Short mmCIF file of C-alpha atoms in Angstrom, two decimals:
data_model
loop_
_atom_site.label_atom_id
_atom_site.label_comp_id
_atom_site.label_asym_id
_atom_site.label_seq_id
_atom_site.Cartn_x
_atom_site.Cartn_y
_atom_site.Cartn_z
CA THR A 1 150.93 45.11 28.86
CA LYS A 2 148.23 46.36 31.22
CA VAL A 3 145.25 44.13 31.64
CA LYS A 4 141.99 45.98 31.60
CA PRO A 5 139.57 44.82 34.22
CA ASN A 6 136.45 43.01 33.13
CA ALA A 7 133.69 45.57 33.38
CA ALA A 8 131.15 42.88 34.17
CA ALA A 9 133.18 41.68 37.13
CA VAL A 10 133.45 45.06 38.78
CA ALA A 11 130.52 45.73 41.18
CA PRO A 12 128.95 49.11 40.77
CA VAL A 13 129.53 51.45 43.64
CA GLU A 14 126.25 52.78 45.14
CA THR A 15 126.02 56.37 46.11
CA PRO A 16 125.15 56.50 49.83
CA LYS A 17 121.60 57.75 50.50
CA LYS A 18 121.04 60.67 52.75
CA ARG A 19 119.44 59.76 56.10
CA PRO A 20 115.99 61.27 56.42
CA GLN A 21 115.95 64.22 58.69
CA ILE A 22 113.97 63.49 61.88
CA VAL A 23 111.61 66.30 62.63
CA ALA A 24 110.39 66.53 66.22
CA ARG A 25 106.65 65.78 66.37
CA GLN A 26 104.68 68.51 67.94
CA GLU A 27 102.64 67.11 70.87
CA GLN A 28 98.93 67.59 70.38
CA PRO A 29 97.03 68.92 73.36
CA LYS A 30 95.04 66.28 75.21
CA SER A 31 91.39 66.27 74.23
CA ASN A 32 88.75 66.94 76.83
CA VAL A 33 86.54 63.85 76.51
CA GLU A 34 83.57 65.53 78.11
CA LYS A 35 83.81 68.57 75.82
CA ASP A 36 84.28 66.43 72.72
CA LEU A 37 81.28 64.30 73.66
CA ASN A 38 79.13 67.35 74.25
CA ARG A 39 80.19 68.84 70.90
CA LEU A 40 79.15 65.62 69.17
CA LEU A 41 75.81 65.53 70.92
CA ASN A 42 75.19 69.26 70.79
CA PRO A 43 77.42 71.23 68.43
CA THR A 44 76.27 74.54 69.93
CA PHE A 45 77.14 73.49 73.49
CA THR A 46 79.65 75.62 75.34
CA ALA A 47 80.91 74.21 78.60
CA PRO A 48 80.35 76.61 81.51
CA THR A 49 83.38 77.89 83.32
CA HIS A 50 84.05 77.19 86.97
CA GLU A 51 83.08 80.75 87.88
CA GLN A 52 79.80 80.43 86.01
CA LEU A 53 78.99 77.22 87.85
CA LYS A 54 79.68 78.89 91.20
CA GLN A 55 77.30 81.72 90.37
CA LYS A 56 74.52 79.49 89.01
CA LYS A 57 71.57 78.89 91.34
CA PHE A 58 70.28 75.34 91.04
CA GLN A 59 66.57 74.68 91.50
CA PRO A 60 65.79 71.98 94.10
CA VAL A 61 64.04 68.83 92.88
CA ASP A 62 60.39 68.71 93.88
CA GLN A 63 59.65 66.20 96.65
CA PHE A 64 58.12 63.04 95.25
CA HIS A 65 58.09 60.74 98.31
CA PHE A 66 55.71 61.53 101.14
CA PRO A 67 56.02 58.85 103.86
CA PHE A 68 53.39 60.57 106.00
CA GLY A 69 51.13 61.88 103.24
CA LYS A 70 51.19 65.09 101.23
CA PRO A 71 51.03 68.33 103.26
CA ARG A 72 47.52 69.65 103.79
CA PRO A 73 46.27 73.17 102.94
CA ALA A 74 47.50 75.83 105.36
CA GLY A 75 43.99 76.85 106.42
CA GLU A 76 42.92 73.36 107.46
CA MET A 77 44.36 73.63 110.97
CA SER A 78 42.44 76.83 111.67
CA GLY A 79 39.27 74.95 110.72
CA TYR A 80 40.00 72.30 113.36
CA LEU A 81 40.68 74.91 116.04
CA GLN A 82 37.55 76.83 115.12
CA ALA A 83 35.43 73.67 115.44
CA ILE A 84 36.87 73.02 118.92
CA ASP A 85 36.23 76.62 119.97
CA GLU A 86 32.66 76.61 118.66
CA TYR A 87 31.86 73.37 120.49
CA ALA A 88 33.30 74.80 123.71
CA LYS A 89 31.21 77.98 123.41
CA ARG A 90 28.05 76.13 122.44
CA ASN A 91 28.33 73.80 125.42
CA ARG A 92 29.94 76.38 127.75
CA LYS A 93 32.91 74.13 128.43
CA GLN A 94 36.64 74.59 128.65
CA GLU A 95 37.25 70.99 129.64
CA PHE A 96 36.05 67.81 127.95
CA PHE A 97 35.23 64.34 129.22
CA MET A 98 35.35 61.18 127.10
CA LYS A 99 31.61 61.50 126.44
CA ASP A 100 32.28 64.84 124.71
CA MET A 101 34.75 63.37 122.23
CA GLY A 102 32.17 61.79 119.91
CA PRO A 103 30.42 65.08 119.06
CA LEU A 104 33.76 66.90 119.06
CA VAL A 105 35.46 64.70 116.45
CA LYS A 106 32.35 64.94 114.28
CA ASP A 107 32.50 68.74 114.45
CA MET A 108 36.21 68.52 113.56
CA LYS A 109 35.26 66.22 110.64
CA LEU A 110 37.50 63.45 111.94
CA PRO A 111 36.56 59.73 111.93
CA TYR A 112 34.20 58.98 114.80
CA TYR A 113 36.29 56.16 116.28
CA TRP A 114 39.32 58.40 116.59
CA LYS A 115 37.65 59.82 119.70
CA ASP A 116 39.29 57.46 122.17
CA PRO A 117 42.84 57.63 120.71
CA LEU A 118 42.60 61.44 120.50
CA PHE A 119 41.38 61.71 124.10
CA ARG A 120 44.22 59.50 125.33
CA ALA A 121 46.82 61.33 123.23
CA CYS A 122 45.77 64.54 125.01
CA GLY A 123 46.48 62.89 128.35
CA GLY A 124 42.92 61.88 129.13
CA LYS A 125 42.16 58.98 131.46
CA PRO A 126 38.96 56.86 131.21
CA SER A 127 37.23 58.82 133.98
CA GLY A 128 39.25 62.02 133.59
CA LYS A 129 39.07 65.12 131.43
CA ILE A 130 41.22 67.25 129.11
CA SER A 131 41.38 71.00 128.56
CA ILE A 132 40.54 72.84 125.36
CA PHE A 133 44.21 73.86 125.19
CA GLN A 134 45.40 70.23 125.45
CA LEU A 135 43.09 69.17 122.64
CA GLY A 136 44.07 72.01 120.29
CA SER A 137 47.81 71.84 120.92
CA THR A 138 47.99 68.03 120.67
CA TRP A 139 46.11 67.88 117.40
CA LYS A 140 48.10 70.80 115.98
CA LYS A 141 51.38 69.07 116.85
CA ILE A 142 50.27 65.90 115.07
CA CYS A 143 49.07 67.77 111.97
CA GLU A 144 52.39 69.60 111.61
CA THR A 145 54.13 66.39 110.50
CA ARG A 146 51.37 63.85 109.75
CA PHE A 147 49.05 64.48 106.83
CA ASP A 148 47.12 61.32 105.86
CA SER A 149 44.76 59.06 107.82
CA GLU A 150 47.26 56.24 108.37
CA SER A 151 50.07 58.41 109.72
CA GLN A 152 47.70 60.50 111.87
CA LEU A 153 46.08 57.40 113.37
CA MET A 154 49.54 55.95 113.99
CA ALA A 155 50.57 59.18 115.75
CA LEU A 156 47.46 59.10 117.94
CA LEU A 157 47.91 55.47 118.95
CA THR A 158 51.63 55.85 119.75
CA TYR A 159 51.48 59.39 121.18
CA GLY A 160 53.87 59.85 124.08
CA THR A 161 56.23 57.12 122.86
CA THR A 162 59.29 57.26 120.63
CA ARG A 163 58.02 54.40 118.45
CA ASN A 164 57.11 54.81 114.78
CA TYR A 165 55.23 51.50 114.71
CA LEU A 166 52.28 49.87 116.47
CA VAL A 167 52.44 46.89 118.78
CA PRO A 168 49.28 44.84 119.48
CA SER A 169 48.55 46.47 122.86
CA ASP A 170 48.37 49.94 121.25
CA LEU A 171 45.07 48.99 119.61
CA THR A 172 43.28 47.56 122.65
CA PRO A 173 41.64 50.84 123.84
CA LEU A 174 40.37 51.70 120.35
CA ILE A 175 38.76 48.29 119.76
CA THR A 176 37.34 48.25 123.30
CA ASP A 177 35.68 51.57 122.51
CA VAL A 178 34.15 50.01 119.38
CA ILE A 179 32.69 47.23 121.53
CA GLU A 180 31.26 49.74 124.01
CA THR A 181 29.70 52.13 121.50
CA HIS A 182 28.97 50.44 118.16
CA PRO A 183 25.26 49.60 117.76
CA GLY A 184 26.10 46.35 115.96
CA LEU A 185 27.88 44.98 119.06
CA GLU A 186 25.22 45.74 121.65
CA PHE A 187 24.68 42.03 122.38
CA LEU A 188 28.43 41.57 122.96
CA ARG A 189 28.43 44.30 125.61
CA SER A 190 26.33 42.06 127.83
CA ALA A 191 29.01 39.33 127.72
CA PRO A 192 32.20 40.99 129.05
CA GLU A 193 33.97 37.63 129.33
CA PHE A 194 34.27 37.61 125.53
CA HIS A 195 35.52 41.18 125.12
CA THR A 196 39.19 40.27 125.44
CA ARG A 197 38.86 37.45 122.90
CA TYR A 198 37.12 39.75 120.42
CA VAL A 199 39.82 42.42 120.84
CA THR A 200 42.56 39.80 120.37
CA THR A 201 40.85 38.50 117.23
CA VAL A 202 40.58 41.92 115.59
CA ILE A 203 44.21 42.79 116.38
CA ALA A 204 45.50 39.40 115.18
CA ARG A 205 43.58 39.77 111.91
CA LEU A 206 45.05 43.24 111.38
CA PHE A 207 48.64 42.08 111.89
CA TYR A 208 47.95 39.01 109.73
CA ILE A 209 46.60 41.01 106.78
CA ALA A 210 49.57 43.38 107.06
CA SER A 211 52.01 40.40 107.20
CA ALA A 212 53.52 41.86 110.37
CA TRP A 213 55.48 38.76 111.40
CA ASN A 214 57.60 40.67 113.92
CA LYS A 215 54.46 42.07 115.65
CA LYS A 216 55.47 45.60 114.67
CA LEU A 217 53.13 47.48 112.36
CA ALA A 218 54.54 50.61 110.68
CA VAL A 219 52.72 53.10 108.45
CA PRO A 220 53.27 51.12 105.19
CA GLY A 221 51.76 48.02 106.79
CA LEU A 222 48.84 50.05 108.09
CA ARG A 223 48.22 51.30 104.56
CA LYS A 224 48.44 47.78 103.16
CA SER A 225 45.84 46.52 105.63
CA GLU A 226 43.35 49.34 104.89
CA PHE A 227 42.59 49.42 108.62
CA ALA A 228 42.36 53.22 108.72
CA GLN A 229 39.74 53.24 105.95
CA VAL A 230 37.71 50.63 107.82
CA ILE A 231 37.86 52.67 111.05
CA ASN A 232 36.88 55.81 109.13
CA SER A 233 33.71 54.17 107.82
CA LEU A 234 32.79 52.01 110.81
CA ASP A 235 30.25 54.42 112.32
CA SER A 236 28.22 54.34 109.09
CA LEU A 237 27.65 50.56 109.40
CA ASP A 238 24.70 49.42 111.46
CA ASP A 239 25.51 45.74 110.95
CA ILE A 240 29.07 45.05 112.11
CA ASN A 241 29.07 41.79 110.14
CA ASN A 242 29.15 43.77 106.90
CA GLU A 243 32.75 44.69 107.78
CA GLN A 244 34.52 41.41 106.99
CA ARG A 245 38.20 42.31 107.19
CA PHE A 246 38.51 42.83 110.95
CA PHE A 247 35.38 43.47 113.02
CA SER A 248 32.78 40.92 111.89
CA TYR A 249 31.27 39.26 114.96
CA GLU A 250 30.34 36.20 112.92
CA HIS A 251 33.96 35.69 111.92
CA PHE A 252 35.05 36.09 115.54
CA TYR A 253 32.43 33.56 116.62
CA VAL A 254 33.67 30.98 114.11
CA ILE A 255 37.33 31.41 115.05
CA TYR A 256 36.73 31.27 118.78
CA CYS A 257 34.38 28.28 118.60
CA ARG A 258 36.91 26.29 116.57
CA PHE A 259 39.64 27.15 119.06
CA TRP A 260 37.44 26.23 122.04
CA GLU A 261 36.67 22.85 120.49
CA LEU A 262 40.39 22.06 120.22
CA ASP A 263 41.44 23.50 123.59
CA SER A 264 40.48 20.46 125.67
CA ASP A 265 41.61 21.89 129.04
CA HIS A 266 40.48 25.45 128.15
CA ASP A 267 43.73 27.12 129.20
CA LEU A 268 43.75 29.15 125.95
CA ARG A 269 46.71 27.15 124.66
CA ILE A 270 46.76 24.15 122.36
CA GLY A 271 49.52 21.62 121.76
CA PRO A 272 50.23 19.09 118.99
CA THR A 273 47.52 16.63 120.05
CA ASP A 274 44.88 19.36 120.19
CA LEU A 275 45.91 21.00 116.93
CA SER A 276 46.01 17.71 115.04
CA LYS A 277 42.25 17.37 115.61
CA TYR A 278 41.57 20.40 113.40
CA GLY A 279 39.66 19.55 110.23
CA ASP A 280 39.04 15.99 111.42
CA TYR A 281 42.78 15.18 111.47
CA SER A 282 43.20 16.25 107.84
CA ILE A 283 46.48 18.16 108.28
CA SER A 284 49.60 16.01 108.19
CA VAL A 285 51.44 15.22 111.41
CA LYS A 286 54.66 16.52 109.87
CA ALA A 287 52.99 19.86 109.13
CA ILE A 288 51.64 20.10 112.71
CA ASP A 289 55.11 19.37 114.04
CA ARG A 290 56.63 22.08 111.85
CA ILE A 291 53.96 24.62 112.84
CA LEU A 292 54.71 24.11 116.54
CA SER A 293 58.49 23.99 116.09
CA GLY A 294 58.83 27.77 116.23
CA THR A 295 58.67 28.45 112.49
CA VAL A 296 55.33 30.29 112.71
CA THR A 297 54.75 30.45 116.47
CA THR A 298 56.66 32.31 119.16
CA LYS A 299 56.86 29.33 121.52
CA ARG A 300 57.69 25.72 120.84
CA ARG A 301 55.09 22.97 121.20
CA VAL A 302 52.25 25.35 122.11
CA MET A 303 49.95 27.71 120.20
CA GLU A 304 48.17 30.64 121.85
CA TYR A 305 44.83 32.05 120.73
CA SER A 306 46.25 34.97 118.71
CA GLU A 307 48.48 32.50 116.84
CA PHE A 308 45.49 30.27 116.19
CA VAL A 309 43.86 33.20 114.37
CA TRP A 310 46.82 33.22 111.98
CA PHE A 311 46.66 29.44 111.63
CA ILE A 312 42.97 29.19 110.80
CA MET A 313 43.08 32.08 108.33
CA SER A 314 46.08 30.50 106.61
CA GLU A 315 44.50 27.06 106.51
CA GLU A 316 41.12 28.15 105.16
CA ASP A 317 42.37 30.62 102.55
CA LYS A 318 45.72 29.64 101.07
CA SER A 319 45.52 32.24 98.29
CA THR A 320 46.63 35.25 100.36
CA ALA A 321 50.18 36.59 100.62
CA THR A 322 50.46 35.92 104.35
CA SER A 323 49.06 32.40 103.95
CA SER A 324 51.70 31.66 101.31
CA GLU A 325 54.39 32.91 103.67
CA TYR A 326 52.92 30.82 106.51
CA TRP A 327 52.94 27.49 104.68
CA PHE A 328 56.21 28.23 102.91
CA ARG A 329 57.86 28.54 106.33
CA VAL A 330 56.37 25.17 107.26
CA MET A 331 57.70 23.39 104.15
CA ASP A 332 61.11 25.08 104.02
CA ARG A 333 62.65 22.76 106.60
CA ASP A 334 66.13 24.28 106.73
CA GLY A 335 64.94 27.89 106.44
CA ASP A 336 67.18 28.71 103.47
CA GLY A 337 64.41 30.36 101.44
CA ALA A 338 63.82 27.44 99.08
CA ILE A 339 61.67 24.30 99.08
CA THR A 340 63.79 21.50 97.65
CA ILE A 341 62.85 18.18 96.09
CA ASP A 342 63.93 16.54 99.36
CA ASP A 343 61.42 18.73 101.23
CA LEU A 344 58.64 17.74 98.83
CA GLU A 345 59.45 14.05 99.13
CA PHE A 346 59.56 14.35 102.92
CA PHE A 347 56.01 15.74 103.15
CA TYR A 348 54.55 13.62 100.36
CA ALA A 349 55.64 10.37 102.03
CA GLU A 350 53.03 10.91 104.75
CA GLN A 351 50.40 11.91 102.19
CA GLU A 352 50.96 8.63 100.32
CA THR A 353 50.33 6.66 103.51
CA ARG A 354 47.19 8.67 104.30
CA LEU A 355 45.79 8.21 100.80
CA ARG A 356 46.32 4.45 100.90
CA THR A 357 44.55 4.35 104.28
CA LEU A 358 41.60 6.07 102.61
CA GLY A 359 41.62 3.47 99.82
CA VAL A 360 43.16 5.75 97.20
CA GLU A 361 46.23 4.76 95.21
CA PRO A 362 48.56 7.79 95.25
CA LEU A 363 50.58 9.02 92.31
CA PRO A 364 54.24 7.98 92.33
CA PHE A 365 56.33 10.80 93.72
CA LEU A 366 58.22 11.48 90.47
CA ASP A 367 54.95 11.79 88.53
CA LEU A 368 53.54 14.14 91.15
CA LEU A 369 56.77 16.14 91.15
CA CYS A 370 56.47 16.75 87.41
CA LEU A 371 52.87 17.91 87.87
CA MET A 372 53.81 20.33 90.66
CA LEU A 373 56.76 21.77 88.75
CA ASP A 374 54.48 22.33 85.77
CA LEU A 375 51.96 23.98 88.09
CA VAL A 376 54.40 26.33 89.82
CA LYS A 377 56.86 26.88 86.94
CA PRO A 378 59.76 27.85 89.23
CA ASP A 379 62.54 30.10 87.96
CA GLN A 380 65.13 27.48 88.97
CA LYS A 381 64.54 23.89 87.97
CA HIS A 382 65.05 22.01 91.22
CA ILE A 383 63.90 24.47 93.92
CA ILE A 384 60.71 26.41 94.61
CA THR A 385 60.86 29.86 96.19
CA LEU A 386 58.17 31.95 97.85
CA ARG A 387 58.27 34.26 94.86
CA ASP A 388 57.55 31.32 92.54
CA LEU A 389 54.48 30.34 94.56
CA LYS A 390 53.05 33.85 94.79
CA LYS A 391 53.61 34.36 91.08
CA CYS A 392 51.84 31.16 90.00
CA ARG A 393 48.60 32.04 91.89
CA LEU A 394 47.84 28.34 92.38
CA GLN A 395 49.68 27.97 95.66
CA HIS A 396 46.58 26.61 97.42
CA ILE A 397 46.72 23.51 95.19
CA PHE A 398 50.43 23.10 95.84
CA PHE A 399 50.18 23.34 99.64
CA ASP A 400 47.12 21.07 99.96
CA THR A 401 48.84 18.42 97.84
CA PHE A 402 51.64 18.07 100.38
CA LEU A 403 49.97 19.04 103.66
CA ASN A 404 46.24 18.26 103.67
CA ALA A 405 45.05 14.92 102.28
CA GLU A 406 41.33 15.69 102.66
CA LYS A 407 41.50 18.93 100.70
CA TYR A 408 43.77 17.32 98.12
CA LEU A 409 41.21 14.55 97.52
CA ASP A 410 38.32 17.01 97.49
CA ARG A 411 40.02 19.00 94.77
CA GLU A 412 40.88 15.91 92.74
CA GLN A 413 37.23 14.82 92.76
CA ARG A 414 35.85 18.13 91.49
CA GLU A 415 34.93 18.86 87.92
CA PRO A 416 38.01 19.75 85.84
CA PHE A 417 36.91 23.35 85.30
CA ASP A 418 36.29 23.81 89.03
CA GLY A 419 39.65 22.45 90.09
CA ASN A 420 41.42 25.78 90.47
CA GLN A 421 38.68 27.54 92.39
CA GLU A 422 39.41 28.31 96.03
CA TRP A 423 37.12 29.59 98.73
CA ASN A 424 38.27 32.85 100.20
CA TRP A 425 38.20 33.48 103.93
CA ALA A 426 34.93 35.45 104.05
CA ARG A 427 33.04 32.79 102.12
CA TRP A 428 34.35 30.00 104.33
CA ALA A 429 33.60 31.89 107.57
CA THR A 430 30.03 32.65 106.46
CA GLU A 431 29.43 28.98 105.66
CA GLU A 432 30.91 27.85 108.97
CA TYR A 433 28.82 30.34 110.93
CA SER A 434 25.65 28.99 109.33
CA LEU A 435 26.66 25.43 110.30
CA LEU A 436 27.42 26.43 113.89
CA VAL A 437 24.11 28.25 114.28
CA ALA A 438 22.24 25.29 112.78
CA ASP A 439 23.93 22.92 115.25
CA GLU A 440 22.91 25.13 118.18
CA ASP A 441 19.32 25.26 116.95
CA ASP A 442 19.23 21.46 116.82
#
């Protein structure tokens, strides 16, 4: 008897599934990112072909930077040459002496005190002469590449050199000519022993205002100083003291008298002992030592007259850019571009002693530090940079607090609303001149 298998025990046989047919994927062409982006931004954009780009003529970008001024009208040069020619015919001259240059530059509509630099640029000597051809060709050569007052004056003063900057000696003939011909300096002409000091003072003030620490003054620095504008208007001033940036005789008198008082042996150099007497010994010994250590002077342990001009202008007006740079160099002991808390504590230690000597109880250093950080608001918490001080506009308070006990006390004793006021240089010099004149009258 055959046994029938149990249907439940027999596993069903699955029909094998067909493997899916693998179809090769067609590779899509790579997209051009630049074209796709342009289509998104501008659906109507059609990228130019290489041949189209080769044939396209691109328009040059208009010049926007003019280091020597914007070019002048083409007919301006002919006007200069015509003025020279008319002067020569009117005076029946083909050669010009220095005495002719004043009327000549006026006919050419140039600043009056360009007469000496122009004469020298043409090869003229003090007692010599130049030809009409030399004058015309020299001025034409300058005007071909120099278009504004600053760059033209620079070209005149450095003519015959390869330099594109002024050094102090370049300005000596021009300022000497101002002494010899300006009506406001007639009394100075009778005292030739002071001419060199006056010239040095004017030049030092120019380089100071331009912050020319390396004693090289390029066109941007000349623009910053506004020296060319002052020269251009100088002949219209009868009173030289009305020009208070460079040429004021009263300012020169104050500076030179203060230097003479300190220079005990009158060798035109002052050392630490002499300099410490300034302001009735109000400047800290540590500051004096730093000043004469080479940080702001060219020689160690001695200060020459031109450097004293920088010192006195920095001391009596601490609100200017150059003054901030001057005193920052003094306080930045390691020259790393930052005044640290250690630097502040170093200078304040002497101030504390001075204040106690004067019968004033000084603030504890940490309290003062908080006040100064609130005053300056430095970008970084524990260091003060030159940028921080210039930005806060109260740098005169900061520097006096650490370097000049007398001025610090004077400010502390003022009315609260007067505490942030600072005398500028011109105001201080005018006041000092009045005091000096009053002392002489007595």
